[in-house]
Coordinates of C-alpha atoms in Angstrom, one line a residue:
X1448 CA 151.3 124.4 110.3
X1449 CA 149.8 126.5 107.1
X1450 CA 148.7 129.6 107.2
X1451 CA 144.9 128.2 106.5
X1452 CA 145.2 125.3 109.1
X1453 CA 146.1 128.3 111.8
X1454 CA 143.0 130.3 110.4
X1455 CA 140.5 127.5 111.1
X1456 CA 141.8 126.6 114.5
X1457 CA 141.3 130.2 115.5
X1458 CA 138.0 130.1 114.0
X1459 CA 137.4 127.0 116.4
X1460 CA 138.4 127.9 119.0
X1461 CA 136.4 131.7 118.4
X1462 CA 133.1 129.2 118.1
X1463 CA 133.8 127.2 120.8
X1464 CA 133.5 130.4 122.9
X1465 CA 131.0 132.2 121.4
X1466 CA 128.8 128.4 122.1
X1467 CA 129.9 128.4 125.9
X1468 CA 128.7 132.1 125.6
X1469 CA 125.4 131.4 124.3
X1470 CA 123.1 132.8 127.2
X1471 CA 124.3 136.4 125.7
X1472 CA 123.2 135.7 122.4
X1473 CA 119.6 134.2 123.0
X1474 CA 116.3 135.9 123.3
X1475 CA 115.2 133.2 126.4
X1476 CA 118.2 132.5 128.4
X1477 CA 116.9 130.8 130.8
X1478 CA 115.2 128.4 128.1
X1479 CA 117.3 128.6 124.8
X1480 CA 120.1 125.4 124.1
X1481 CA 119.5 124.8 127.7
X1482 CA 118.4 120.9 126.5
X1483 CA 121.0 118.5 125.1
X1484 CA 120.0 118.2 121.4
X1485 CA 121.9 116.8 118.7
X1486 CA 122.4 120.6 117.2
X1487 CA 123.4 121.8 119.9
X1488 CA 124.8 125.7 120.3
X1489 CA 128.3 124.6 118.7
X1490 CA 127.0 122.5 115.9
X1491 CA 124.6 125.2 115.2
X1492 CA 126.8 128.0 115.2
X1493 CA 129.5 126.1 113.0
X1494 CA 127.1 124.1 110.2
X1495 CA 125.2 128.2 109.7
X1496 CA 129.2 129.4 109.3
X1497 CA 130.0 126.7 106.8
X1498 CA 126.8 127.3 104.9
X1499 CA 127.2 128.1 101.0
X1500 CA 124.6 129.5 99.7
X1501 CA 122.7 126.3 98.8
X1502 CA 118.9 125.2 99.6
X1503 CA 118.3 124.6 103.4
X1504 CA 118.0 121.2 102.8
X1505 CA 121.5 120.2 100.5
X1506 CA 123.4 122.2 103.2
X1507 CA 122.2 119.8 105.7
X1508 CA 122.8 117.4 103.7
X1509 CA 126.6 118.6 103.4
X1510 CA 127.0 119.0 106.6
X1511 CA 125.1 116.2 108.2
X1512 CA 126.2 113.0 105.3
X1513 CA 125.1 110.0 107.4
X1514 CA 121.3 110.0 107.1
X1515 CA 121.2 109.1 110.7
X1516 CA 122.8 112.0 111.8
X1517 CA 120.7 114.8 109.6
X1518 CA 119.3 117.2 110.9
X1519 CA 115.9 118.3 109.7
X1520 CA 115.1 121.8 108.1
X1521 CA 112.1 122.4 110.6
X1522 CA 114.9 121.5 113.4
X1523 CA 117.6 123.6 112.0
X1524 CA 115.0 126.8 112.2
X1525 CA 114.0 126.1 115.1
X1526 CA 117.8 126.6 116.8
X1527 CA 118.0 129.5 114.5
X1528 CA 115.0 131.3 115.8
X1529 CA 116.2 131.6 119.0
X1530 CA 119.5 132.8 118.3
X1531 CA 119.9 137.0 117.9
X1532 CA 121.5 138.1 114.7
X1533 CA 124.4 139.7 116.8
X1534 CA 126.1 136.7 117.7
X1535 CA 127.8 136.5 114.1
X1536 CA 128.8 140.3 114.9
X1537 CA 130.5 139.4 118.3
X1538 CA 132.4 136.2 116.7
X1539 CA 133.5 138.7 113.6
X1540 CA 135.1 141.0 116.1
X1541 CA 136.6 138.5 118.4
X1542 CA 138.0 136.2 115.3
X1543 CA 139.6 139.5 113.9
X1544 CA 140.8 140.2 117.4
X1545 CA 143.0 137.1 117.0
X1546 CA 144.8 138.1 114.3
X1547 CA 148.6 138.9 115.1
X1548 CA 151.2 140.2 113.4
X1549 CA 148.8 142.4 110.6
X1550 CA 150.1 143.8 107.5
X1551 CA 150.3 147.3 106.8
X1552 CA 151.0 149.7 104.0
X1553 CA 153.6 152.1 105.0
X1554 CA 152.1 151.9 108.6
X1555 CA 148.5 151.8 107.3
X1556 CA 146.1 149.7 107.8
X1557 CA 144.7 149.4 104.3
X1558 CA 140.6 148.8 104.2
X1559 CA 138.0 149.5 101.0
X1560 CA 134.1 150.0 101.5
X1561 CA 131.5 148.7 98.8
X1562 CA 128.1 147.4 98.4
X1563 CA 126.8 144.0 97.0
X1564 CA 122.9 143.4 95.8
X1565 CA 122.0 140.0 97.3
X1566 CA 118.4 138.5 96.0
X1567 CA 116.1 136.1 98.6
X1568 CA 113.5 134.0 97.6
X1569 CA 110.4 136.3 96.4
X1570 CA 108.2 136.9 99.8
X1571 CA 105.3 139.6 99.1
X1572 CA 105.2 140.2 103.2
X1573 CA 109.2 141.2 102.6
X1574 CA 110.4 144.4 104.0
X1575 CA 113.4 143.5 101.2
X1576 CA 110.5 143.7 98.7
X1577 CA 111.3 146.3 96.3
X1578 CA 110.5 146.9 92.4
X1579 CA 112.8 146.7 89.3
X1580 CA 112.7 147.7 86.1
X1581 CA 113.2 144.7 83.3
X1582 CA 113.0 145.0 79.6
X1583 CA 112.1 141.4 78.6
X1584 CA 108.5 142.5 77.7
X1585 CA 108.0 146.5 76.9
X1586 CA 104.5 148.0 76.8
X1587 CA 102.8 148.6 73.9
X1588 CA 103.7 152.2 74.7
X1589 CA 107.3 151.0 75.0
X1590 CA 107.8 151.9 79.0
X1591 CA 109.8 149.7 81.0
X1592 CA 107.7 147.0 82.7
X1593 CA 109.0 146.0 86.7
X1594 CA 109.0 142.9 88.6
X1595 CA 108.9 142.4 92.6
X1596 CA 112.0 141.4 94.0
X1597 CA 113.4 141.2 97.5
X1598 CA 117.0 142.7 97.4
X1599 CA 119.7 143.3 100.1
X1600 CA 122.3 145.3 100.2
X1601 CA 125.6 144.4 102.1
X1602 CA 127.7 147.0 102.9
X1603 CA 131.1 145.2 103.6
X1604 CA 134.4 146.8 104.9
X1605 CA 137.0 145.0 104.1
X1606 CA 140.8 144.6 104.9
X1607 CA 143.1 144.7 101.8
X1608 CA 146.2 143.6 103.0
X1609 CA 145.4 140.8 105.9
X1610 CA 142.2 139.5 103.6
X1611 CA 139.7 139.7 106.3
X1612 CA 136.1 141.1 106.9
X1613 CA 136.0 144.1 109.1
X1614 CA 132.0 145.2 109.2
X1615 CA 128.9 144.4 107.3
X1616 CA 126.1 146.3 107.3
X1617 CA 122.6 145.1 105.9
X1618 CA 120.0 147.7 104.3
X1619 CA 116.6 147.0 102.2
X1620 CA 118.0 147.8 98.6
X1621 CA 114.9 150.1 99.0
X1622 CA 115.5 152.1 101.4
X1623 CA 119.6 152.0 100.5
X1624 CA 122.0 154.7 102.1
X1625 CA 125.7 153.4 101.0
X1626 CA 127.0 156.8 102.0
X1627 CA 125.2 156.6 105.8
X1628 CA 126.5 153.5 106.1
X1629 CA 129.7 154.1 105.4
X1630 CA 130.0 156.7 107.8
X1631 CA 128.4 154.2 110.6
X1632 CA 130.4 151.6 109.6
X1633 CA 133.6 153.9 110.5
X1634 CA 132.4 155.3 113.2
X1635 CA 132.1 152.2 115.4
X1636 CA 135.2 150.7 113.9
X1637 CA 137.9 150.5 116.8
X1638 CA 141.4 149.4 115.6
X1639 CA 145.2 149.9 117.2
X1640 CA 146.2 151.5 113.9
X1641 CA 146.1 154.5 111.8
X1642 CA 143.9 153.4 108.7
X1643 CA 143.1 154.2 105.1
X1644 CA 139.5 153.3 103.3
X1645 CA 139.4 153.3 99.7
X1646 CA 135.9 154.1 97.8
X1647 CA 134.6 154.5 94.6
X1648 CA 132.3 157.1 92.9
X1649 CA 129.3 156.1 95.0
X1650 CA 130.3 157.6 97.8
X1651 CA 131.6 160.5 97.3
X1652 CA 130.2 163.2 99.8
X1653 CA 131.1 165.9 102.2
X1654 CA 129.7 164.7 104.6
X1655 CA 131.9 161.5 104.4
X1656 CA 135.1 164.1 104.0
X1657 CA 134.2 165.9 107.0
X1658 CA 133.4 162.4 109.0
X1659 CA 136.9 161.2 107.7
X1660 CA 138.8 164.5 108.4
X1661 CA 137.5 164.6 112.0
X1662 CA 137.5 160.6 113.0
X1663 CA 141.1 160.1 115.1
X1664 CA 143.7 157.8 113.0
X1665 CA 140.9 157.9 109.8
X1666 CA 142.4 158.8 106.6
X1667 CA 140.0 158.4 103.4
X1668 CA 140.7 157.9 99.2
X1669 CA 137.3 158.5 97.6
X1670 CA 137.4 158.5 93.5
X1671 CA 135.0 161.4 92.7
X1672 CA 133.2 162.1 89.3
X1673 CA 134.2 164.1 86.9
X1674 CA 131.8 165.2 84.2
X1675 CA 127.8 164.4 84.9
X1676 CA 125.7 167.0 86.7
X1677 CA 126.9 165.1 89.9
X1678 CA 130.3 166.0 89.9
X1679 CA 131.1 168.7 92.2
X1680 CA 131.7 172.1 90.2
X1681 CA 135.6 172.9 91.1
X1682 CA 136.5 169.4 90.1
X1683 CA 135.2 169.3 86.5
X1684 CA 136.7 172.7 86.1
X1685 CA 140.3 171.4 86.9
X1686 CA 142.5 171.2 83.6
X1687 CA 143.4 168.1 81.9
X1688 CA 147.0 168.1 83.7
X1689 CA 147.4 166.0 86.4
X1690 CA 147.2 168.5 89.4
X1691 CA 147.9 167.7 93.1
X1692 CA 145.5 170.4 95.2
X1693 CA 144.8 171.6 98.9
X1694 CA 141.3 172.5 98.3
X1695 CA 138.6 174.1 100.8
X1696 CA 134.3 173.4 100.1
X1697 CA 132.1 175.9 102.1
X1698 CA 129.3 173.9 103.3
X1699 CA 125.8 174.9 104.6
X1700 CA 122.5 173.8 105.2
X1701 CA 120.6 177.3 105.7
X1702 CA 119.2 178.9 102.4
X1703 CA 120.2 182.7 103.7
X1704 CA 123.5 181.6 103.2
X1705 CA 123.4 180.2 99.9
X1706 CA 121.4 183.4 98.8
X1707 CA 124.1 185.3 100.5
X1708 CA 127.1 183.7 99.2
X1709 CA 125.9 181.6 95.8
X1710 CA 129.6 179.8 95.7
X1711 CA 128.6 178.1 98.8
X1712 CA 127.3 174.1 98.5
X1713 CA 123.9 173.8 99.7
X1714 CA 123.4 170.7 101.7
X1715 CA 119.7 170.1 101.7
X1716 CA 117.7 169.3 105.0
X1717 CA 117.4 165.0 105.7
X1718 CA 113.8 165.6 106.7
X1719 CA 112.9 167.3 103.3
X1720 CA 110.3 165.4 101.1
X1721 CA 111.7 164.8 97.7
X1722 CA 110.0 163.7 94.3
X1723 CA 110.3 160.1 93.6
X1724 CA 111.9 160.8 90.0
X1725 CA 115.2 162.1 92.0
X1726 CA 117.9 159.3 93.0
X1727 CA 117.8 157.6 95.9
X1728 CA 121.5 159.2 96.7
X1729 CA 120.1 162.4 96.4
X1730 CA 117.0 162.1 98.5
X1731 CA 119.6 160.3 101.2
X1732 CA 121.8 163.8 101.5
X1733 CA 122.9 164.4 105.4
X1734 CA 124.9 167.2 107.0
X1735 CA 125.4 166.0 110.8
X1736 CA 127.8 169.3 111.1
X1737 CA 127.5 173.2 112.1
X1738 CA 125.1 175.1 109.5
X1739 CA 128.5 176.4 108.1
X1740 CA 131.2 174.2 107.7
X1741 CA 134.4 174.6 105.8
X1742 CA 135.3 171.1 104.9
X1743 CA 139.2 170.7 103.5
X1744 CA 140.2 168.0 101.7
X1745 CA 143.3 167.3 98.9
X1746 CA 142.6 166.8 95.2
X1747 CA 144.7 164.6 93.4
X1748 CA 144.3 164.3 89.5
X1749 CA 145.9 161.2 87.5
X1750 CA 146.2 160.5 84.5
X1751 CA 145.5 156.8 83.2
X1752 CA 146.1 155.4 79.8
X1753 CA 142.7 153.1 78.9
X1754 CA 144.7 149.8 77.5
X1755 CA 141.4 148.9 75.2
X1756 CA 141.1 152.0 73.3
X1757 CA 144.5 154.1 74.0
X1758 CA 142.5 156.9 74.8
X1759 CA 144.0 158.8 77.7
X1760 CA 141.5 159.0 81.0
X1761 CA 141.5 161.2 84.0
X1762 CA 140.5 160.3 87.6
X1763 CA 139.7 162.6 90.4
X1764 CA 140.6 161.0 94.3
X1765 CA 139.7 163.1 97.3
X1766 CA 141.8 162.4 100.4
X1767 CA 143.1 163.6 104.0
X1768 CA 146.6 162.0 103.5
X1769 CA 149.9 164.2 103.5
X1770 CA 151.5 164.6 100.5
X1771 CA 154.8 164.8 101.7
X1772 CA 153.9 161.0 102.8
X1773 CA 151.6 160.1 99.7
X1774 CA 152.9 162.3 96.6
X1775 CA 150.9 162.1 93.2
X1776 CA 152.4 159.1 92.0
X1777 CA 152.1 157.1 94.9
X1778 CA 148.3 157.9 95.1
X1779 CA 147.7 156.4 91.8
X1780 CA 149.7 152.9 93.2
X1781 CA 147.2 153.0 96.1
X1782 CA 144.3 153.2 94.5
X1783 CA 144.8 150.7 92.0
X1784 CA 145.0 148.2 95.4
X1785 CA 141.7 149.0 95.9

């Protein structure tokens, strides 16, 4: 038997569970896919898994080819509407659950954390709804013009090595926090190995570090900028030489001790009321530690040839691993998996 044919019978035999199971997942128990219907709980939970991101309609009409047999959209939201969101969740977990025999790097379990915008069909009523700025037809005073649009961000942690889905976490692209929900995401995640995430720019923050540095069996990579007014100040002082650094960030929240010690990084309060024109990233700052924190962390510099122009290019990666286990040039090799 193939490696894919083993996948979907665990993925059948996950849904067949989950559909005996169904009481749990249902706002009405008593009521809910207690009548025999056509889509039942099994078909139901298997045609929304094989869905593709077509019209209602053509993926019924995929899933259901003799006419006889087709399900109608009204039908097919009905079922839906009784079903809680959370039952997708539980048959995530208990699929990855089945998986034997995981790969690891060097004893790792090797994940990455990143975001994807998805668009739904334009609702004004949407709590998705959110503006966007479009150039197609500038004012006469030559500001951008913007357009409603309901967006969703999917923050997805994902599994390098075995190719598998770990967490997903929705937000309004609004109201987005990828940071927050990074650290949520890796605070509820539960796994019989010691683990390393890989993340990009966009999440680089001590808050994350310290999250990473005190979760059991977390280890974190996060690539960190370098020269705009949002790189941290010791790392766009480092020399152009690749380094390899134990460094320590004093953290606080209290503006006596930024006053008092003006070295220290000011974390700003969550509940603080900033202007519109700053980022959403930096209106979304958190501290959930002590009012002064020392938060230590290892800076690794690389050096990377750009193949397009031959130019030589720097990157910055924070991280908690060893470097007797993970020297300099071994970072760079484990990054580029990401």
């Amino acid at each position: 038997m193939t490696k894919k044919h083993q996948v979907l019978r665990q993925i059948d035999s996950v849904t067949d569970m989950a559909a005996e199971c169904i009481n749990y997942f249902v706002y009405h128990p008593c009521k809910d896919f207690t009548r025999k219907r056509e889509l039942d709980a099994k078909t139901f939970i298997k045609t929304t898994l094989a869905m593709q991101g077509n019209c209602l309609n053509k993926e019924l009409a995929d899933a259901f080819p003799k006419p006889s047999k087709r399900m109608t959209a009204s039908a097919y939201e009905q079922q839906k509407s009784k079903v809680n969101p959370r039952l997708f969740k539980a048959i995530l977990y208990e699929f990855n659950s089945t998986l034997k025999q995981l790969a690891l790097y060097h004893g790792y379990r090797l994940l990455a954390i990143d975001g994807s915008d998805f668009a739904l069909p334009y609702d004004k009523h949407s709590p998705f709804l959110c503006n966007i700025q479009t150039r197609k037809k500038p004012l006469a005073d030559n500001k951008l013009t913007t357009k409603g649009a309901c967006l969703i961000l999917a923050n997805i942690l994902y599994d390098i090595a075995n190719c598998c889905y770990l967490d997903c976490l929705l937000q309004s692209r609004k109201g987005m926090d990828e940071r927050s929900a990074a650290v949520h995401m890796l605070q509820t995640l539960r796994l019989q190995h010691r683990y390393i995430v890989l993340m990009d720019r966009g999440y680089e923050s001590f808050n994350l570090f310290e999250h990473g540095n005190r979760l059991p069996d977390c280890n974190y990579v996060v690539r960190l900028r370098t020269k705009d007014k949002g790189a941290i100040r010791e790392i766009s002082a480092l020399p152009d030489q690749e380094c390899d650094l134990e460094m320590t960030f004093n953290i606080t929240n209290s503006a006596k001790q930024k006053k008092l010690h003006p070295e220290y990084h000011k974390i700003n309060a969550p509940n603080r009321r900033y202007k519109d024109k700053y980022s959403p990233k930096y209106r979304t700052a958190h501290w959930d530690f002590e009012s002064f924190c020392p938060v230590n962390c290892r800076i690794v510099k690389l050096k990377i040839n750009d193949p397009l122009s031959g130019k030589t290019k720097w990157e910055v990666l924070a991280t908690n691993l060893s470097p007797s286990d993970f020297p300099l040039s071994e970072m760079r090799n484990l990054y580029h998996l990401r």
